[in-house]
CSV table of N, CA and C in Angstrom, one decimal:
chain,number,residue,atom,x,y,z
V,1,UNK,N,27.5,-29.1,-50.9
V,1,UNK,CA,27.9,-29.6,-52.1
V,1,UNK,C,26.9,-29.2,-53.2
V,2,UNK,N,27.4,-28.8,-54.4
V,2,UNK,CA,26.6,-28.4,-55.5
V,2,UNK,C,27.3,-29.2,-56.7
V,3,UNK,N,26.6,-30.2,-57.3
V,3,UNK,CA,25.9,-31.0,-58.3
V,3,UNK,C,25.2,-30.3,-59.5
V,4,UNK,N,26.2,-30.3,-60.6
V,4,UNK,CA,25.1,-29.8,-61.6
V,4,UNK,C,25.2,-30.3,-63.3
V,5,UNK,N,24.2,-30.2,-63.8
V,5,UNK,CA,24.3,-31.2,-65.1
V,5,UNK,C,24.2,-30.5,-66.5
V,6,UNK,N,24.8,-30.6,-67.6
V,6,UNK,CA,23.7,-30.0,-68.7
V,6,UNK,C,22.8,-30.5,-69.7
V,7,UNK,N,22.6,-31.8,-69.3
V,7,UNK,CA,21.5,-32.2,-69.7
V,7,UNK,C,20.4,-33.2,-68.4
V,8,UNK,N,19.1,-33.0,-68.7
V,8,UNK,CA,18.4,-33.8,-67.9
V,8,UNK,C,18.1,-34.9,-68.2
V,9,UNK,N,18.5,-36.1,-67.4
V,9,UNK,CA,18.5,-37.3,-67.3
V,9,UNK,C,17.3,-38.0,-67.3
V,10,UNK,N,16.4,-38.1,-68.4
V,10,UNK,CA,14.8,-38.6,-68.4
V,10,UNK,C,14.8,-39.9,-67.6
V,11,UNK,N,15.9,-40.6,-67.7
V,11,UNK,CA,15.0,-42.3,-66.4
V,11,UNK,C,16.5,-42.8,-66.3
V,12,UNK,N,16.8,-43.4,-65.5
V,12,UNK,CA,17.7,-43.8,-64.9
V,12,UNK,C,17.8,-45.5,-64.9
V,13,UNK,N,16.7,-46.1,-65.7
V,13,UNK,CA,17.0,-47.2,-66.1
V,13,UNK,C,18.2,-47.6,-66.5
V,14,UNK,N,18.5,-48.8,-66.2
V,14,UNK,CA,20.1,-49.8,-66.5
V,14,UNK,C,21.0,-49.0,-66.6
V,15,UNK,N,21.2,-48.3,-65.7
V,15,UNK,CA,22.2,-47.2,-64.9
V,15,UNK,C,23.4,-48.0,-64.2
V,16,UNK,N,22.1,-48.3,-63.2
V,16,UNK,CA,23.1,-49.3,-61.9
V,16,UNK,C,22.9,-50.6,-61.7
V,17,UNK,N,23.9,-51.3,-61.4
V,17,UNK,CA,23.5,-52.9,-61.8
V,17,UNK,C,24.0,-53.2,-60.2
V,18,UNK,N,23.0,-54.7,-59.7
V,18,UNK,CA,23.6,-55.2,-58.6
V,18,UNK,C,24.5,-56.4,-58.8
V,19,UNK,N,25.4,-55.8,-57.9
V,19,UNK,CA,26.9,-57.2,-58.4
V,19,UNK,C,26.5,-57.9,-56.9
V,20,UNK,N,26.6,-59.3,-57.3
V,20,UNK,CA,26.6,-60.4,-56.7
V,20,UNK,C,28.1,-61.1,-56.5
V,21,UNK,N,28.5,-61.4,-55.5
V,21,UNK,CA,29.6,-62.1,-55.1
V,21,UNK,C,29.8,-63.2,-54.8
V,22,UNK,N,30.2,-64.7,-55.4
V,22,UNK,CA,30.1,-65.8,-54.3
V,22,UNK,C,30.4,-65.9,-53.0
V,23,UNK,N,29.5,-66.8,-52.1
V,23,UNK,CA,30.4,-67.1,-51.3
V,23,UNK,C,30.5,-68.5,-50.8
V,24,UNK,N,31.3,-68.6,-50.2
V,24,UNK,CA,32.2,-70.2,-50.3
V,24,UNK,C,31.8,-70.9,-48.8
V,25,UNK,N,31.1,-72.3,-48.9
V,25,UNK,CA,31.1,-72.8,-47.5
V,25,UNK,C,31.7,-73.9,-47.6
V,26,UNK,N,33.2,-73.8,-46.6
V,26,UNK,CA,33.8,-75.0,-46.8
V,26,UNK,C,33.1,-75.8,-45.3
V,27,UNK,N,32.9,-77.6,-45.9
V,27,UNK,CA,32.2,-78.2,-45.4
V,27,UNK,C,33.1,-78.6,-43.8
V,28,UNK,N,34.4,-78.8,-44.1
V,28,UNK,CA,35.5,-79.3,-42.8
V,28,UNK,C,36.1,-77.8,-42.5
V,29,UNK,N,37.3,-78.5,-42.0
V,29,UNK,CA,38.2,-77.4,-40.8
V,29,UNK,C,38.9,-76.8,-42.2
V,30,UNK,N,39.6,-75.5,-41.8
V,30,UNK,CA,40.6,-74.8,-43.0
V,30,UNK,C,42.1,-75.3,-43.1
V,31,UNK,N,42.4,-76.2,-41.9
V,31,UNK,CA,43.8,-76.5,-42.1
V,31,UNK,C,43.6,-78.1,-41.2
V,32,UNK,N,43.9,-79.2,-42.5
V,32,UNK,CA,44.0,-80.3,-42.4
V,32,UNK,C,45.4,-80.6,-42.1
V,33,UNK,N,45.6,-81.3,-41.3
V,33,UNK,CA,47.0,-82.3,-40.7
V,33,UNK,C,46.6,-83.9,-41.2
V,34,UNK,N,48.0,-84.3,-41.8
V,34,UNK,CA,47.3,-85.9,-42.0
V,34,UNK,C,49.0,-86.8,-42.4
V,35,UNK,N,49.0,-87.8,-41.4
V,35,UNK,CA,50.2,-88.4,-41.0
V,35,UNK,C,50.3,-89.1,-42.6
V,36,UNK,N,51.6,-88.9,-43.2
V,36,UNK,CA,51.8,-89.4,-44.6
V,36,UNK,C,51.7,-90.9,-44.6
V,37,UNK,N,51.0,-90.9,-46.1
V,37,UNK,CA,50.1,-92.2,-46.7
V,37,UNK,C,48.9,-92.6,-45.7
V,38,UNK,N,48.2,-91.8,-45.5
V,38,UNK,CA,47.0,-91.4,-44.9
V,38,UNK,C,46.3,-91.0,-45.8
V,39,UNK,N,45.1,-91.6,-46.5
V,39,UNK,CA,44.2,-91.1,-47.3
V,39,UNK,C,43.3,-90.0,-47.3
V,40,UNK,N,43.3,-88.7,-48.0
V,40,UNK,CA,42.6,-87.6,-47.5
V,40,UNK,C,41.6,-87.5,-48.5
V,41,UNK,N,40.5,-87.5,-47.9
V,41,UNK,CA,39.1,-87.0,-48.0
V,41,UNK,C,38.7,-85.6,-48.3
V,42,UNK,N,38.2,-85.0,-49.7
V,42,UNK,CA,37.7,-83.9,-49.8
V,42,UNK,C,37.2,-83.5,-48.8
V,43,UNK,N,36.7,-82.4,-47.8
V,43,UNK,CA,35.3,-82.3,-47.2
V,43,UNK,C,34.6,-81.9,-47.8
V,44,UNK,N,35.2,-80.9,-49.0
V,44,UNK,CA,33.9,-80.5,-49.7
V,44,UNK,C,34.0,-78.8,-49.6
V,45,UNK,N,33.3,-78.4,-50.4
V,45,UNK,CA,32.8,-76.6,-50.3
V,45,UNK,C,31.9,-76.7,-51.0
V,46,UNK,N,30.9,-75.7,-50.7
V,46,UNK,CA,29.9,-75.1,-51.8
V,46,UNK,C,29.9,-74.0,-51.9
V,47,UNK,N,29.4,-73.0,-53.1
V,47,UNK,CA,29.5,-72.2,-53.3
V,47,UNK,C,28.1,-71.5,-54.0
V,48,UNK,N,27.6,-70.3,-53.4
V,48,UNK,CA,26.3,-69.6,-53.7
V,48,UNK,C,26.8,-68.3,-54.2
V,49,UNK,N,26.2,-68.1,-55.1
V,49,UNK,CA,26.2,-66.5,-56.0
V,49,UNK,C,24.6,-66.0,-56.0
V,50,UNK,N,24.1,-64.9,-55.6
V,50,UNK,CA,22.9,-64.5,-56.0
V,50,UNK,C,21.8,-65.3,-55.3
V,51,UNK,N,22.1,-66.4,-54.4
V,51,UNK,CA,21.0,-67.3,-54.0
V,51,UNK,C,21.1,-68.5,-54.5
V,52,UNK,N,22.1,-68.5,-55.4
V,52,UNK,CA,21.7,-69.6,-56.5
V,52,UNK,C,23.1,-71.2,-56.2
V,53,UNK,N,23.1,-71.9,-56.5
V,53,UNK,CA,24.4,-72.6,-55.9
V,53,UNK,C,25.1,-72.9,-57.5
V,54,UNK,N,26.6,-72.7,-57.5
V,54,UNK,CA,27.5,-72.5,-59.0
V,54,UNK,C,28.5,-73.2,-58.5
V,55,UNK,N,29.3,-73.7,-59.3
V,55,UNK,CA,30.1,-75.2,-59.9
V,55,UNK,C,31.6,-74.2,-59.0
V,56,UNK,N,32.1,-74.8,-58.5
V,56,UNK,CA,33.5,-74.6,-57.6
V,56,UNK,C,34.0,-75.4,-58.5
V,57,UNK,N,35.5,-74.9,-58.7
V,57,UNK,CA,36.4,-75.5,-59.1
V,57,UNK,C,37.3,-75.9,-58.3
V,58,UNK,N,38.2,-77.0,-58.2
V,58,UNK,CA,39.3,-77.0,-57.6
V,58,UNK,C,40.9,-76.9,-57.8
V,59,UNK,N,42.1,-76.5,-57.1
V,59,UNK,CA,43.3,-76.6,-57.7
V,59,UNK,C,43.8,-76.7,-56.4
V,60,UNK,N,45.3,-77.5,-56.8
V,60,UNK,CA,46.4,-78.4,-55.5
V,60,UNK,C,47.0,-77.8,-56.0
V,61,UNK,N,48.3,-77.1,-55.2
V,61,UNK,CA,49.5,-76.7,-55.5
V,61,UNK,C,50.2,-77.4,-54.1
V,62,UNK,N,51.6,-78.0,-54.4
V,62,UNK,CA,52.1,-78.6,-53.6
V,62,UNK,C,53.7,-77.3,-53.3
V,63,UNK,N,54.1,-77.1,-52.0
V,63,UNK,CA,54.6,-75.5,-51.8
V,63,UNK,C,55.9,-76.2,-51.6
V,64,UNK,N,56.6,-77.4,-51.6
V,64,UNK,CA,57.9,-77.4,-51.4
V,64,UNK,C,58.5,-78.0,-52.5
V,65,UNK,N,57.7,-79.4,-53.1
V,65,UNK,CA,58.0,-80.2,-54.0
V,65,UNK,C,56.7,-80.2,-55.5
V,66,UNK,N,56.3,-78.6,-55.4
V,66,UNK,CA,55.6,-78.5,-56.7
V,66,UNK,C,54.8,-79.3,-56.7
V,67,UNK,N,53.8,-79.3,-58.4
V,67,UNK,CA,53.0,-80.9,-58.7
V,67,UNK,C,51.8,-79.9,-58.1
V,68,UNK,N,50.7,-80.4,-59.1
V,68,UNK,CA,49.2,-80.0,-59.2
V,68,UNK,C,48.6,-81.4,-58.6
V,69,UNK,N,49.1,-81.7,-57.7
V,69,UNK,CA,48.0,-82.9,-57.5
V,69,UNK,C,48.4,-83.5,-55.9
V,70,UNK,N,47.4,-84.0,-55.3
V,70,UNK,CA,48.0,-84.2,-53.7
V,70,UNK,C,48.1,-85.6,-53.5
V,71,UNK,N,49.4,-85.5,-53.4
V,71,UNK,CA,49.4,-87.1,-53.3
V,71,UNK,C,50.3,-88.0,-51.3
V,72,UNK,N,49.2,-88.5,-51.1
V,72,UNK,CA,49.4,-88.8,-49.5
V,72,UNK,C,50.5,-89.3,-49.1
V,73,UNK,N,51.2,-89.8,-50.0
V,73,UNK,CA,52.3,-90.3,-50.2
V,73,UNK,C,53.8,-89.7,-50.4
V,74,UNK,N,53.8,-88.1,-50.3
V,74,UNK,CA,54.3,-87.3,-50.9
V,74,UNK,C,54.4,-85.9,-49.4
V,75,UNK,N,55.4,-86.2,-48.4
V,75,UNK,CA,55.0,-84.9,-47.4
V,75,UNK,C,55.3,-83.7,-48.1
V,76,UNK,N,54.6,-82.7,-48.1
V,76,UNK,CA,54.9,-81.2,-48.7
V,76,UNK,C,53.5,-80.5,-47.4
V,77,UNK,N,53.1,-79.4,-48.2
V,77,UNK,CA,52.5,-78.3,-47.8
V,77,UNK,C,51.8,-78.2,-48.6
V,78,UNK,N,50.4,-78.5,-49.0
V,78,UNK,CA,49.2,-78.5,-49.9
V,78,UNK,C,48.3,-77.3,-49.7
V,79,UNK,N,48.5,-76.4,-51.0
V,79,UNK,CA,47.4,-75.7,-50.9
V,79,UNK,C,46.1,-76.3,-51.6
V,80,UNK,N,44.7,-76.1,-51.6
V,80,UNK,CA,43.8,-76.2,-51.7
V,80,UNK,C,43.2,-74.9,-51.9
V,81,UNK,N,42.9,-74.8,-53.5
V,81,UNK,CA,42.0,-73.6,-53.8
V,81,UNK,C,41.1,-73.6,-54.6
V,82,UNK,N,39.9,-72.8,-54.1
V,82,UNK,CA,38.3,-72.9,-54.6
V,82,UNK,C,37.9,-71.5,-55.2
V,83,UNK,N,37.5,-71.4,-56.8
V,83,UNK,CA,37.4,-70.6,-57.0
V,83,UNK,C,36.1,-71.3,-57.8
């Protein structure tokens, strides 16, 4: 391979940046079962970027009967998403 330039690059300062990624530790199992009007308990997630620990958000989508919100009272298919 042959590489070549027409000008020389005096420093390579803030060139390349390092990207950091979260990552997500959910605190329970990834797929909860819970007999309806059974009260469900967050377990929880945290989330680290860079070393550092950063704010999770959460969002319910309910997959048969719609609705942003999980209600125990209500059998559907609950997704739970952490971004």
């Amino acid at each position: 391979m042959l590489f070549t330039s027409c000008e020389k690059e005096e420093s390579s300062a803030n060139v390349s940046k390092v990207t950091n990624y979260p990552t997500f530790d959910m605190q329970g199992a990834a797929t909860i079962f819970l007999e309806k009007g059974t009260p469900f308990n967050e377990p929880g997630v945290t989330a680290t970027e860079g070393g550092e620990e950063i704010e999770v958000r959460t969002s319910v989508r309910g997959k048969y009967r719609g609705g942003n919100t999980l209600d125990e009272n209500v059998s559907d298919y609950y997704t739970i998403t952490y971004s």
